[in-house]
Amino acid sequence: MLNFLNSLLGRHPEQIKANVEIYTWQTCPYCIRAKMLLSWKGVNFTEYKIDGDETARTIMAERADGRRSVPQIFINNQHIGGCDDLYQLDAKAQLDPLLFQVTGDR
């Protein structure tokens, strides 16, 4: 049934090869929204819950060119930005090509 729905909606989660990482806080509404979009697309992602962990937040900021807000999203080790950036890529039809890229990391 799920395969039928995926094909009906034009989703192809089996083709998603990208390594997706997201830094979040558990109750952050933007984090929840970003994870919803990724889940809707069938993306398996690694989530780093950094609630109150200043060391983890510093690591995230180093990877995200100094950005300390959450979420911070990376696809194939490329910094995408936050929730609004993710949705903007999707609206411009630029997100799916990133998700279908294969990397040597996996």
mmCIF file with all atom_site columns, C-alpha atoms in Angstrom:
data_model
loop_
_atom_site.group_PDB
_atom_site.id
_atom_site.type_symbol
_atom_site.label_atom_id
_atom_site.label_alt_id
_atom_site.label_comp_id
_atom_site.label_asym_id
_atom_site.label_entity_id
_atom_site.label_seq_id
_atom_site.pdbx_PDB_ins_code
_atom_site.Cartn_x
_atom_site.Cartn_y
_atom_site.Cartn_z
_atom_site.occupancy
_atom_site.B_iso_or_equiv
_atom_site.pdbx_formal_charge
_atom_site.auth_seq_id
_atom_site.auth_comp_id
_atom_site.auth_asym_id
_atom_site.auth_atom_id
_atom_site.pdbx_PDB_model_num
ATOM 1   C CA . MET A 1 1   ? 0.000  0.000  0.000  1.00 0.00 ? 1   MET A CA 1
ATOM 2   C CA . LEU A 1 2   ? 2.791  2.415  0.924  1.00 0.00 ? 2   LEU A CA 1
ATOM 3   C CA . ASN A 1 3   ? 4.561  1.782  -2.389 1.00 0.00 ? 3   ASN A CA 1
ATOM 4   C CA . PHE A 1 4   ? 1.321  2.556  -4.225 1.00 0.00 ? 4   PHE A CA 1
ATOM 5   C CA . LEU A 1 5   ? 0.890  5.821  -2.324 1.00 0.00 ? 5   LEU A CA 1
ATOM 6   C CA . ASN A 1 6   ? 4.508  6.792  -2.916 1.00 0.00 ? 6   ASN A CA 1
ATOM 7   C CA . SER A 1 7   ? 4.188  6.239  -6.656 1.00 0.00 ? 7   SER A CA 1
ATOM 8   C CA . LEU A 1 8   ? 0.836  8.041  -6.747 1.00 0.00 ? 8   LEU A CA 1
ATOM 9   C CA . LEU A 1 9   ? 2.383  11.048 -4.993 1.00 0.00 ? 9   LEU A CA 1
ATOM 10  C CA . GLY A 1 10  ? 5.551  10.950 -7.099 1.00 0.00 ? 10  GLY A CA 1
ATOM 11  C CA . ARG A 1 11  ? 7.792  10.047 -4.175 1.00 0.00 ? 11  ARG A CA 1
ATOM 12  C CA . HIS A 1 12  ? 10.673 7.633  -4.638 1.00 0.00 ? 12  HIS A CA 1
ATOM 13  C CA . PRO A 1 13  ? 12.268 7.056  -1.220 1.00 0.00 ? 13  PRO A CA 1
ATOM 14  C CA . GLU A 1 14  ? 14.201 4.048  -2.526 1.00 0.00 ? 14  GLU A CA 1
ATOM 15  C CA . GLN A 1 15  ? 16.165 6.410  -4.776 1.00 0.00 ? 15  GLN A CA 1
ATOM 16  C CA . ILE A 1 16  ? 17.260 8.717  -1.957 1.00 0.00 ? 16  ILE A CA 1
ATOM 17  C CA . LYS A 1 17  ? 20.940 8.051  -1.462 1.00 0.00 ? 17  LYS A CA 1
ATOM 18  C CA . ALA A 1 18  ? 22.055 11.245 0.274  1.00 0.00 ? 18  ALA A CA 1
ATOM 19  C CA . ASN A 1 19  ? 23.491 11.404 3.760  1.00 0.00 ? 19  ASN A CA 1
ATOM 20  C CA . VAL A 1 20  ? 21.157 13.817 5.587  1.00 0.00 ? 20  VAL A CA 1
ATOM 21  C CA . GLU A 1 21  ? 21.951 15.187 9.046  1.00 0.00 ? 21  GLU A CA 1
ATOM 22  C CA . ILE A 1 22  ? 19.854 17.572 11.128 1.00 0.00 ? 22  ILE A CA 1
ATOM 23  C CA . TYR A 1 23  ? 20.660 19.272 14.427 1.00 0.00 ? 23  TYR A CA 1
ATOM 24  C CA . THR A 1 24  ? 17.524 19.838 16.497 1.00 0.00 ? 24  THR A CA 1
ATOM 25  C CA . TRP A 1 25  ? 15.945 20.724 19.803 1.00 0.00 ? 25  TRP A CA 1
ATOM 26  C CA . GLN A 1 26  ? 13.120 18.430 20.797 1.00 0.00 ? 26  GLN A CA 1
ATOM 27  C CA . THR A 1 27  ? 10.419 21.102 21.149 1.00 0.00 ? 27  THR A CA 1
ATOM 28  C CA . CYS A 1 28  ? 11.541 23.461 18.374 1.00 0.00 ? 28  CYS A CA 1
ATOM 29  C CA . PRO A 1 29  ? 8.634  23.964 15.926 1.00 0.00 ? 29  PRO A CA 1
ATOM 30  C CA . TYR A 1 30  ? 11.015 24.686 13.029 1.00 0.00 ? 30  TYR A CA 1
ATOM 31  C CA . CYS A 1 31  ? 12.893 21.462 13.748 1.00 0.00 ? 31  CYS A CA 1
ATOM 32  C CA . ILE A 1 32  ? 9.622  19.544 13.756 1.00 0.00 ? 32  ILE A CA 1
ATOM 33  C CA . ARG A 1 33  ? 8.592  21.162 10.441 1.00 0.00 ? 33  ARG A CA 1
ATOM 34  C CA . ALA A 1 34  ? 11.934 20.328 8.806  1.00 0.00 ? 34  ALA A CA 1
ATOM 35  C CA . LYS A 1 35  ? 11.772 16.713 10.000 1.00 0.00 ? 35  LYS A CA 1
ATOM 36  C CA . MET A 1 36  ? 8.184  16.457 8.723  1.00 0.00 ? 36  MET A CA 1
ATOM 37  C CA . LEU A 1 37  ? 9.254  17.494 5.217  1.00 0.00 ? 37  LEU A CA 1
ATOM 38  C CA . LEU A 1 38  ? 12.176 15.081 5.204  1.00 0.00 ? 38  LEU A CA 1
ATOM 39  C CA . SER A 1 39  ? 9.975  12.258 6.525  1.00 0.00 ? 39  SER A CA 1
ATOM 40  C CA . TRP A 1 40  ? 7.264  13.077 3.981  1.00 0.00 ? 40  TRP A CA 1
ATOM 41  C CA . LYS A 1 41  ? 9.844  12.631 1.235  1.00 0.00 ? 41  LYS A CA 1
ATOM 42  C CA . GLY A 1 42  ? 10.908 9.297  2.727  1.00 0.00 ? 42  GLY A CA 1
ATOM 43  C CA . VAL A 1 43  ? 14.354 10.506 3.781  1.00 0.00 ? 43  VAL A CA 1
ATOM 44  C CA . ASN A 1 44  ? 16.267 8.554  6.395  1.00 0.00 ? 44  ASN A CA 1
ATOM 45  C CA . PHE A 1 45  ? 18.197 11.160 8.323  1.00 0.00 ? 45  PHE A CA 1
ATOM 46  C CA . THR A 1 46  ? 20.526 11.316 11.280 1.00 0.00 ? 46  THR A CA 1
ATOM 47  C CA . GLU A 1 47  ? 19.180 13.579 13.999 1.00 0.00 ? 47  GLU A CA 1
ATOM 48  C CA . TYR A 1 48  ? 21.434 15.195 16.580 1.00 0.00 ? 48  TYR A CA 1
ATOM 49  C CA . LYS A 1 49  ? 19.289 16.348 19.505 1.00 0.00 ? 49  LYS A CA 1
ATOM 50  C CA . ILE A 1 50  ? 21.366 19.076 21.101 1.00 0.00 ? 50  ILE A CA 1
ATOM 51  C CA . ASP A 1 51  ? 18.946 20.391 23.760 1.00 0.00 ? 51  ASP A CA 1
ATOM 52  C CA . GLY A 1 52  ? 21.076 22.116 26.398 1.00 0.00 ? 52  GLY A CA 1
ATOM 53  C CA . ASP A 1 53  ? 24.329 20.594 25.081 1.00 0.00 ? 53  ASP A CA 1
ATOM 54  C CA . GLU A 1 54  ? 26.587 23.587 24.512 1.00 0.00 ? 54  GLU A CA 1
ATOM 55  C CA . THR A 1 55  ? 29.454 21.419 23.213 1.00 0.00 ? 55  THR A CA 1
ATOM 56  C CA . ALA A 1 56  ? 27.210 19.880 20.540 1.00 0.00 ? 56  ALA A CA 1
ATOM 57  C CA . ARG A 1 57  ? 25.868 23.314 19.649 1.00 0.00 ? 57  ARG A CA 1
ATOM 58  C CA . THR A 1 58  ? 29.416 24.604 19.191 1.00 0.00 ? 58  THR A CA 1
ATOM 59  C CA . ILE A 1 59  ? 30.211 21.681 16.893 1.00 0.00 ? 59  ILE A CA 1
ATOM 60  C CA . MET A 1 60  ? 27.045 22.407 14.914 1.00 0.00 ? 60  MET A CA 1
ATOM 61  C CA . ALA A 1 61  ? 27.940 26.109 14.655 1.00 0.00 ? 61  ALA A CA 1
ATOM 62  C CA . GLU A 1 62  ? 31.425 25.262 13.376 1.00 0.00 ? 62  GLU A CA 1
ATOM 63  C CA . ARG A 1 63  ? 29.888 23.129 10.632 1.00 0.00 ? 63  ARG A CA 1
ATOM 64  C CA . ALA A 1 64  ? 27.188 25.738 9.897  1.00 0.00 ? 64  ALA A CA 1
ATOM 65  C CA . ASP A 1 65  ? 29.457 28.741 9.310  1.00 0.00 ? 65  ASP A CA 1
ATOM 66  C CA . GLY A 1 66  ? 28.711 30.163 12.743 1.00 0.00 ? 66  GLY A CA 1
ATOM 67  C CA . ARG A 1 67  ? 24.932 29.713 12.684 1.00 0.00 ? 67  ARG A CA 1
ATOM 68  C CA . ARG A 1 68  ? 23.725 28.679 16.132 1.00 0.00 ? 68  ARG A CA 1
ATOM 69  C CA . SER A 1 69  ? 19.971 28.508 15.526 1.00 0.00 ? 69  SER A CA 1
ATOM 70  C CA . VAL A 1 70  ? 18.222 25.179 15.082 1.00 0.00 ? 70  VAL A CA 1
ATOM 71  C CA . PRO A 1 71  ? 17.584 23.306 12.977 1.00 0.00 ? 71  PRO A CA 1
ATOM 72  C CA . GLN A 1 72  ? 20.752 23.183 10.938 1.00 0.00 ? 72  GLN A CA 1
ATOM 73  C CA . ILE A 1 73  ? 20.569 20.743 8.041  1.00 0.00 ? 73  ILE A CA 1
ATOM 74  C CA . PHE A 1 74  ? 23.340 19.101 6.053  1.00 0.00 ? 74  PHE A CA 1
ATOM 75  C CA . ILE A 1 75  ? 22.975 17.020 2.901  1.00 0.00 ? 75  ILE A CA 1
ATOM 76  C CA . ASN A 1 76  ? 26.065 15.084 1.850  1.00 0.00 ? 76  ASN A CA 1
ATOM 77  C CA . ASN A 1 77  ? 28.066 17.203 4.294  1.00 0.00 ? 77  ASN A CA 1
ATOM 78  C CA . GLN A 1 78  ? 26.908 20.386 2.514  1.00 0.00 ? 78  GLN A CA 1
ATOM 79  C CA . HIS A 1 79  ? 25.304 22.956 4.789  1.00 0.00 ? 79  HIS A CA 1
ATOM 80  C CA . ILE A 1 80  ? 21.741 23.586 3.599  1.00 0.00 ? 80  ILE A CA 1
ATOM 81  C CA . GLY A 1 81  ? 20.684 25.952 6.381  1.00 0.00 ? 81  GLY A CA 1
ATOM 82  C CA . GLY A 1 82  ? 17.562 25.906 8.516  1.00 0.00 ? 82  GLY A CA 1
ATOM 83  C CA . CYS A 1 83  ? 13.924 25.001 8.076  1.00 0.00 ? 83  CYS A CA 1
ATOM 84  C CA . ASP A 1 84  ? 13.039 27.944 5.834  1.00 0.00 ? 84  ASP A CA 1
ATOM 85  C CA . ASP A 1 85  ? 16.062 27.207 3.636  1.00 0.00 ? 85  ASP A CA 1
ATOM 86  C CA . LEU A 1 86  ? 14.989 23.567 3.305  1.00 0.00 ? 86  LEU A CA 1
ATOM 87  C CA . TYR A 1 87  ? 11.436 24.515 2.313  1.00 0.00 ? 87  TYR A CA 1
ATOM 88  C CA . GLN A 1 88  ? 12.743 27.119 -0.103 1.00 0.00 ? 88  GLN A CA 1
ATOM 89  C CA . LEU A 1 89  ? 14.916 24.503 -1.832 1.00 0.00 ? 89  LEU A CA 1
ATOM 90  C CA . ASP A 1 90  ? 11.876 22.242 -2.080 1.00 0.00 ? 90  ASP A CA 1
ATOM 91  C CA . ALA A 1 91  ? 9.705  25.047 -3.527 1.00 0.00 ? 91  ALA A CA 1
ATOM 92  C CA . LYS A 1 92  ? 12.354 25.683 -6.199 1.00 0.00 ? 92  LYS A CA 1
ATOM 93  C CA . ALA A 1 93  ? 12.529 21.936 -7.005 1.00 0.00 ? 93  ALA A CA 1
ATOM 94  C CA . GLN A 1 94  ? 16.178 21.924 -5.910 1.00 0.00 ? 94  GLN A CA 1
ATOM 95  C CA . LEU A 1 95  ? 15.844 19.642 -2.885 1.00 0.00 ? 95  LEU A CA 1
ATOM 96  C CA . ASP A 1 96  ? 15.122 16.334 -4.613 1.00 0.00 ? 96  ASP A CA 1
ATOM 97  C CA . PRO A 1 97  ? 18.242 16.475 -6.833 1.00 0.00 ? 97  PRO A CA 1
ATOM 98  C CA . LEU A 1 98  ? 20.342 16.902 -3.678 1.00 0.00 ? 98  LEU A CA 1
ATOM 99  C CA . LEU A 1 99  ? 18.612 13.952 -2.027 1.00 0.00 ? 99  LEU A CA 1
ATOM 100 C CA . PHE A 1 100 ? 19.236 11.681 -5.006 1.00 0.00 ? 100 PHE A CA 1
ATOM 101 C CA . GLN A 1 101 ? 22.988 12.370 -5.102 1.00 0.00 ? 101 GLN A CA 1
ATOM 102 C CA . VAL A 1 102 ? 25.174 9.445  -4.144 1.00 0.00 ? 102 VAL A CA 1
ATOM 103 C CA . THR A 1 103 ? 28.177 10.033 -1.942 1.00 0.00 ? 103 THR A CA 1
ATOM 104 C CA . GLY A 1 104 ? 31.017 7.849  -0.809 1.00 0.00 ? 104 GLY A CA 1
ATOM 105 C CA . ASP A 1 105 ? 29.979 8.467  2.805  1.00 0.00 ? 105 ASP A CA 1
ATOM 106 C CA . ARG A 1 106 ? 27.323 5.754  2.857  1.00 0.00 ? 106 ARG A CA 1
#
